[in-house]
Tab-separated table of C-alpha atoms in Angstrom:
chain	number	residue	atom	x	y	z
T	289	MET	CA	0.000	0.000	0.000
T	290	ASN	CA	1.318	3.452	-0.931
T	291	ILE	CA	0.217	6.565	0.935
T	292	VAL	CA	1.055	10.085	-0.243
T	293	VAL	CA	0.745	12.789	2.407
T	294	CYS	CA	0.621	16.374	1.142
T	295	ILE	CA	2.078	18.724	3.733
T	296	LYS	CA	2.730	22.445	3.774
T	297	GLN	CA	5.235	24.672	5.519
T	298	VAL	CA	3.342	27.619	6.977
T	299	PRO	CA	4.440	30.748	8.841
T	300	ASP	CA	4.362	30.576	12.609
T	301	THR	CA	1.848	33.380	13.011
T	302	LYS	CA	2.545	33.750	16.732
T	303	GLY	CA	5.409	36.057	15.758
T	304	GLY	CA	3.250	38.204	13.459
T	305	VAL	CA	3.029	38.182	9.675
T	306	LYS	CA	4.515	40.229	6.836
T	307	PHE	CA	3.206	40.798	3.323
T	308	ASN	CA	4.802	41.394	-0.058
T	309	PRO	CA	3.696	44.393	-2.171
T	310	ASP	CA	1.468	42.088	-4.264
T	311	GLY	CA	-0.489	41.051	-1.155
T	312	THR	CA	1.048	37.583	-0.812
T	313	LEU	CA	2.700	36.454	2.416
T	314	ASP	CA	6.408	37.199	2.770
T	315	ARG	CA	7.196	33.618	3.751
T	316	ALA	CA	10.964	33.995	3.511
T	317	SER	CA	11.012	36.488	6.401
T	318	MET	CA	9.027	34.399	8.903
T	319	LEU	CA	9.680	31.351	11.041
T	320	ALA	CA	8.051	28.274	9.541
T	321	ILE	CA	6.349	25.158	10.922
T	322	MET	CA	4.535	22.127	9.534
T	323	ASN	CA	0.845	22.931	9.151
T	324	PRO	CA	-0.986	21.351	12.151
T	325	ASP	CA	-3.743	19.624	10.147
T	326	ASP	CA	-1.110	18.220	7.775
T	327	LYS	CA	0.926	16.914	10.695
T	328	ALA	CA	-2.133	15.045	11.965
T	329	GLY	CA	-2.593	13.628	8.464
T	330	LEU	CA	1.021	12.462	8.473
T	331	GLU	CA	0.560	10.800	11.851
T	332	ALA	CA	-2.532	9.008	10.536
T	333	ALA	CA	-0.498	7.691	7.606
T	334	LEU	CA	2.298	6.557	9.916
T	335	ARG	CA	-0.180	4.666	12.101
T	336	ILE	CA	-1.500	2.889	9.014
T	337	LYS	CA	2.122	2.108	8.139
T	338	ASP	CA	2.667	0.665	11.633
T	339	GLU	CA	-0.349	-1.619	11.171
T	340	THR	CA	-0.006	-2.627	7.512
T	341	GLY	CA	3.575	-1.946	6.443
T	342	ALA	CA	2.448	0.748	4.004
T	343	LYS	CA	4.959	3.037	2.320
T	344	VAL	CA	4.536	6.719	3.223
T	345	THR	CA	5.735	9.482	0.899
T	346	VAL	CA	5.480	13.140	1.933
T	347	LEU	CA	5.082	15.780	-0.757
T	348	THR	CA	5.230	19.545	-0.498
T	349	MET	CA	5.279	22.539	-2.797
T	350	GLY	CA	7.202	25.496	-1.447
T	351	LEU	CA	10.475	27.305	-0.971
T	352	PRO	CA	13.783	25.405	-0.770
T	353	LYS	CA	13.761	25.876	3.015
T	354	ALA	CA	10.797	23.466	3.145
T	355	ASP	CA	13.501	20.772	3.035
T	356	ASP	CA	13.725	21.151	6.828
T	357	MET	CA	10.046	20.289	7.231
T	358	LEU	CA	10.425	17.273	4.967
T	359	ARG	CA	13.371	16.102	7.098
T	360	GLU	CA	11.103	16.414	10.137
T	361	ALA	CA	8.536	14.195	8.404
T	362	LEU	CA	11.240	11.660	7.551
T	363	ALA	CA	12.425	11.712	11.165
T	364	MET	CA	8.858	10.973	12.278
T	365	GLY	CA	8.848	7.868	10.076
T	366	ALA	CA	8.006	8.782	6.473
T	367	ASP	CA	9.864	6.686	3.896
T	368	GLU	CA	10.394	9.191	1.086
T	369	ALA	CA	10.057	12.936	0.570
T	370	VAL	CA	9.461	15.107	-2.492
T	371	LEU	CA	9.923	18.879	-2.715
T	372	VAL	CA	8.342	20.757	-5.614
T	373	THR	CA	10.030	24.140	-5.854
T	374	ASP	CA	10.422	26.649	-8.664
T	375	ARG	CA	10.193	30.439	-8.853
T	376	ARG	CA	7.597	30.058	-11.599
T	377	LEU	CA	5.272	28.368	-9.100
T	378	GLY	CA	5.399	31.195	-6.532
T	379	GLY	CA	2.365	33.229	-5.500
T	380	ALA	CA	-0.072	30.436	-6.330
T	381	ASP	CA	-3.648	30.512	-5.054
T	382	THR	CA	-5.535	27.326	-4.192
T	383	TRP	CA	-6.342	26.545	-7.840
T	384	ALA	CA	-2.752	26.911	-9.042
T	385	THR	CA	-1.425	25.092	-5.972
T	386	SER	CA	-3.781	22.140	-6.368
T	387	SER	CA	-3.033	21.936	-10.104
T	388	THR	CA	0.693	21.753	-9.386
T	389	VAL	CA	0.447	19.315	-6.478
T	390	ALA	CA	-1.884	17.034	-8.463
T	391	ALA	CA	0.625	16.972	-11.330
T	392	ALA	CA	3.320	15.940	-8.840
T	393	VAL	CA	1.125	13.256	-7.254
T	394	LYS	CA	0.562	11.740	-10.705
T	395	LYS	CA	4.294	10.934	-10.838
T	396	LEU	CA	3.993	8.808	-7.680
T	397	ASP	CA	2.384	5.458	-6.907
T	398	TYR	CA	-0.532	5.943	-4.529
T	399	ASP	CA	-3.487	4.108	-3.076
T	400	LEU	CA	-4.401	6.777	-0.554
T	401	ILE	CA	-3.728	10.526	-0.442
T	402	ILE	CA	-4.001	12.404	2.842
T	403	THR	CA	-3.946	16.186	3.192
T	404	GLY	CA	-4.756	18.491	6.062
T	405	ARG	CA	-8.215	20.024	6.161
T	406	GLN	CA	-6.760	23.512	5.713
T	407	ALA	CA	-3.592	25.532	6.184
T	408	ILE	CA	-3.386	28.126	8.947
T	409	ASP	CA	-2.003	30.730	6.530
T	410	GLY	CA	-5.109	30.691	4.338
T	411	ASP	CA	-7.865	28.684	6.058
T	412	THR	CA	-9.607	27.977	2.742
T	413	ALA	CA	-9.925	24.162	3.051
T	414	GLN	CA	-9.913	24.091	-0.760
T	415	VAL	CA	-6.620	22.526	-1.846
T	416	GLY	CA	-7.304	18.943	-0.711
T	417	PRO	CA	-10.679	18.628	-2.467
T	418	GLN	CA	-9.278	20.413	-5.537
T	419	ILE	CA	-6.428	17.883	-5.767
T	420	ALA	CA	-9.037	15.115	-5.673
T	421	GLU	CA	-10.965	16.846	-8.458
T	422	HIS	CA	-7.850	17.118	-10.648
T	423	LEU	CA	-7.172	13.409	-10.100
T	424	ALA	CA	-10.842	12.362	-10.470
T	425	LEU	CA	-10.814	10.759	-7.005
T	426	PRO	CA	-13.481	10.531	-4.307
T	427	VAL	CA	-12.743	12.771	-1.323
T	428	ILE	CA	-13.689	12.435	2.345
T	429	SER	CA	-13.178	15.656	4.294
T	430	TYR	CA	-12.912	16.593	7.980
T	431	ALA	CA	-11.643	13.182	9.089
T	432	GLU	CA	-11.395	12.487	12.815
T	433	ASP	CA	-10.709	8.754	12.516
T	434	ILE	CA	-9.332	6.615	9.678
T	435	LYS	CA	-9.326	2.831	9.414
T	436	VAL	CA	-8.133	0.679	6.513
T	437	GLU	CA	-10.209	-2.387	5.694
T	438	GLY	CA	-8.909	-4.340	2.710
T	439	ASN	CA	-9.024	-2.044	-0.312
T	440	SER	CA	-11.293	0.445	1.453
T	441	VAL	CA	-11.067	3.139	4.098
T	442	ILE	CA	-13.654	3.760	6.799
T	443	VAL	CA	-13.617	7.357	7.978
T	444	LYS	CA	-15.387	9.096	10.834
T	445	ARG	CA	-15.851	12.648	9.596
T	446	GLN	CA	-17.025	15.726	11.442
T	447	TYR	CA	-20.221	17.306	10.143
T	448	GLU	CA	-21.558	20.343	12.009
T	449	ASP	CA	-22.748	19.004	15.399
T	450	ARG	CA	-22.615	15.327	14.452
T	451	TYR	CA	-20.478	12.720	12.688
T	452	HIS	CA	-20.728	10.708	9.509
T	453	GLU	CA	-19.130	7.296	9.051
T	454	VAL	CA	-18.112	6.959	5.415
T	455	LYS	CA	-16.618	4.023	3.532
T	456	ALA	CA	-14.775	4.520	0.241
T	457	GLN	CA	-12.706	2.352	-2.036
T	458	MET	CA	-9.120	3.324	-2.682
T	459	PRO	CA	-7.664	5.217	-4.394
T	460	CYS	CA	-9.229	8.198	-2.663
T	461	LEU	CA	-8.250	11.385	-0.838
T	462	ILE	CA	-8.882	12.239	2.813
T	463	THR	CA	-8.539	15.638	4.492
T	464	ALA	CA	-7.581	15.395	8.162
T	465	LEU	CA	-8.413	17.525	11.182
T	466	SER	CA	-5.740	18.329	13.752
T	467	GLU	CA	-8.036	16.643	16.316
T	468	LEU	CA	-7.506	13.337	14.497
T	469	ASN	CA	-4.587	12.359	16.735
T	470	GLU	CA	-1.549	13.469	18.706
T	471	PRO	CA	1.423	13.428	16.292
T	472	ARG	CA	4.467	11.512	17.450
T	473	TYR	CA	7.785	13.147	18.249
T	474	MET	CA	10.910	12.678	16.200
T	475	THR	CA	13.347	10.176	17.692
T	476	PRO	CA	17.125	10.782	17.843
T	477	GLY	CA	17.653	7.804	15.541
T	478	GLY	CA	14.976	9.078	13.207
T	479	ILE	CA	16.654	12.484	13.020
T	480	PHE	CA	20.006	10.949	12.080
T	481	ASP	CA	18.349	8.716	9.486
T	482	ALA	CA	16.402	11.649	8.038
T	483	TYR	CA	19.573	13.499	7.122
T	484	ASP	CA	21.007	10.400	5.470
T	485	LYS	CA	18.007	10.193	3.133
T	486	GLU	CA	17.722	12.024	-0.156
T	487	VAL	CA	14.869	14.453	-0.707
T	488	THR	CA	13.673	14.329	-4.315
T	489	VAL	CA	13.434	17.835	-5.796
T	490	TRP	CA	11.222	18.610	-8.787
T	491	GLY	CA	10.880	21.885	-10.651
T	492	ARG	CA	8.287	23.100	-13.120
T	493	ASP	CA	9.944	21.285	-16.019
T	494	ASP	CA	9.696	17.935	-14.205
T	495	LEU	CA	5.908	18.219	-14.116
T	496	THR	CA	5.047	17.473	-17.720
T	497	ASP	CA	1.320	17.065	-17.040
T	498	LEU	CA	0.887	20.720	-16.095
T	499	ASP	CA	-0.382	23.722	-18.049
T	500	ASP	CA	1.551	26.984	-17.610
T	501	ALA	CA	-1.790	28.787	-17.603
T	502	ASN	CA	-2.533	27.161	-14.231
T	503	ILE	CA	0.661	27.854	-12.281
T	504	GLY	CA	2.043	30.570	-10.054
T	505	LEU	CA	0.666	34.038	-9.506
T	506	ALA	CA	-0.168	34.548	-13.185
T	507	GLY	CA	-2.211	31.339	-13.260
T	508	SER	CA	-4.144	32.163	-10.094
T	509	PRO	CA	-7.717	33.366	-10.672
T	510	THR	CA	-7.850	34.672	-7.095
T	511	LYS	CA	-6.457	38.205	-6.850
T	512	ILE	CA	-5.730	39.850	-3.500
T	513	ALA	CA	-6.868	43.474	-3.439
T	514	LYS	CA	-5.369	44.239	-0.038
T	515	ALA	CA	-3.841	42.362	2.890
T	516	SER	CA	-2.779	43.556	6.326
T	517	ASP	CA	-1.927	42.199	9.737
T	518	LYS	CA	-4.503	42.359	12.493
T	519	VAL	CA	-4.158	45.545	14.535
T	520	ARG	CA	-4.980	45.448	18.226
T	521	LYS	CA	-7.147	48.447	19.112
T	522	GLY	CA	-6.679	48.331	22.852
T	523	ALA	CA	-5.341	46.432	25.816
T	524	GLY	CA	-8.770	45.257	26.896
T	525	GLU	CA	-10.420	45.547	30.274
T	526	LYS	CA	-10.473	43.141	33.196
T	527	VAL	CA	-13.146	43.325	35.887
T	528	THR	CA	-14.086	41.105	38.816
T	529	LEU	CA	-17.802	40.965	39.571
T	530	ASP	CA	-20.360	38.479	40.792
T	531	PRO	CA	-22.367	36.630	38.083
T	532	LYS	CA	-25.394	38.972	38.133
T	533	GLU	CA	-23.286	42.119	38.018
T	534	SER	CA	-21.142	40.574	35.266
T	535	VAL	CA	-24.186	40.053	33.045
T	536	GLU	CA	-25.385	43.613	33.621
T	537	TYR	CA	-21.906	44.991	32.971
T	538	ILE	CA	-21.525	43.081	29.690
T	539	MET	CA	-25.008	44.086	28.522
T	540	ASN	CA	-24.271	47.740	29.198
T	541	LYS	CA	-20.973	47.519	27.316
T	542	LEU	CA	-22.673	45.930	24.312
T	543	LYS	CA	-25.297	48.676	24.326
T	544	GLU	CA	-22.570	51.332	24.448
T	545	LYS	CA	-20.996	49.808	21.343
T	546	HIS	CA	-24.432	49.583	19.659
T	547	VAL	CA	-24.039	45.814	19.321
T	548	ILE	CA	-27.470	45.322	20.877
């Protein structure tokens, strides 16, 4: 069984964010981490590997520094890693990103593809389902539990205030929630092994099944008119009151702000 896990290096927004003049994130200037939903998806794949002996390949599209994140995934237990990087792919929206990632996935053997539900730098939850659309695969989103049964997967997926249990034949694509599991830590041995492994690097020219009209900023139908960091308007107010007084105080504040 071959599992491809699509992961993304995202800015650690705890330190604030910066933007380029064209409205895209200035990723090169910020600390980077593995996207939390993607990390849960990787852990799910590794647990399937532990149970079935599956091969796990991690794939990312990003800057060359994403090599560090791929090494982290290898140290956690992934078998192979692929980095898709090329200046011509920069500034991509979800459509251009999914087109590129799908073209890369086509070069790999896969029975199951796992992505995170969404990335914390965009929160669109679009790329995973779009990859499935490009590959003509069924997709199960918002997964909180994944089990493999023969040539099928059984997924418990979150849906509003309830759950669905869905069964699908492989190949298929699953988008994972960070609540799916608690990702494992890297081991010292895994870290040493990770830096002995080769990360496969592909550029635009390696992806023959890709139309230039669908890549990078120029191939992105989404255009950002303006982007800015969140500005804090005040330090806030802390009060200590009994429950009844607290309710009255909050109601008065809301009336002052014309919220109610």
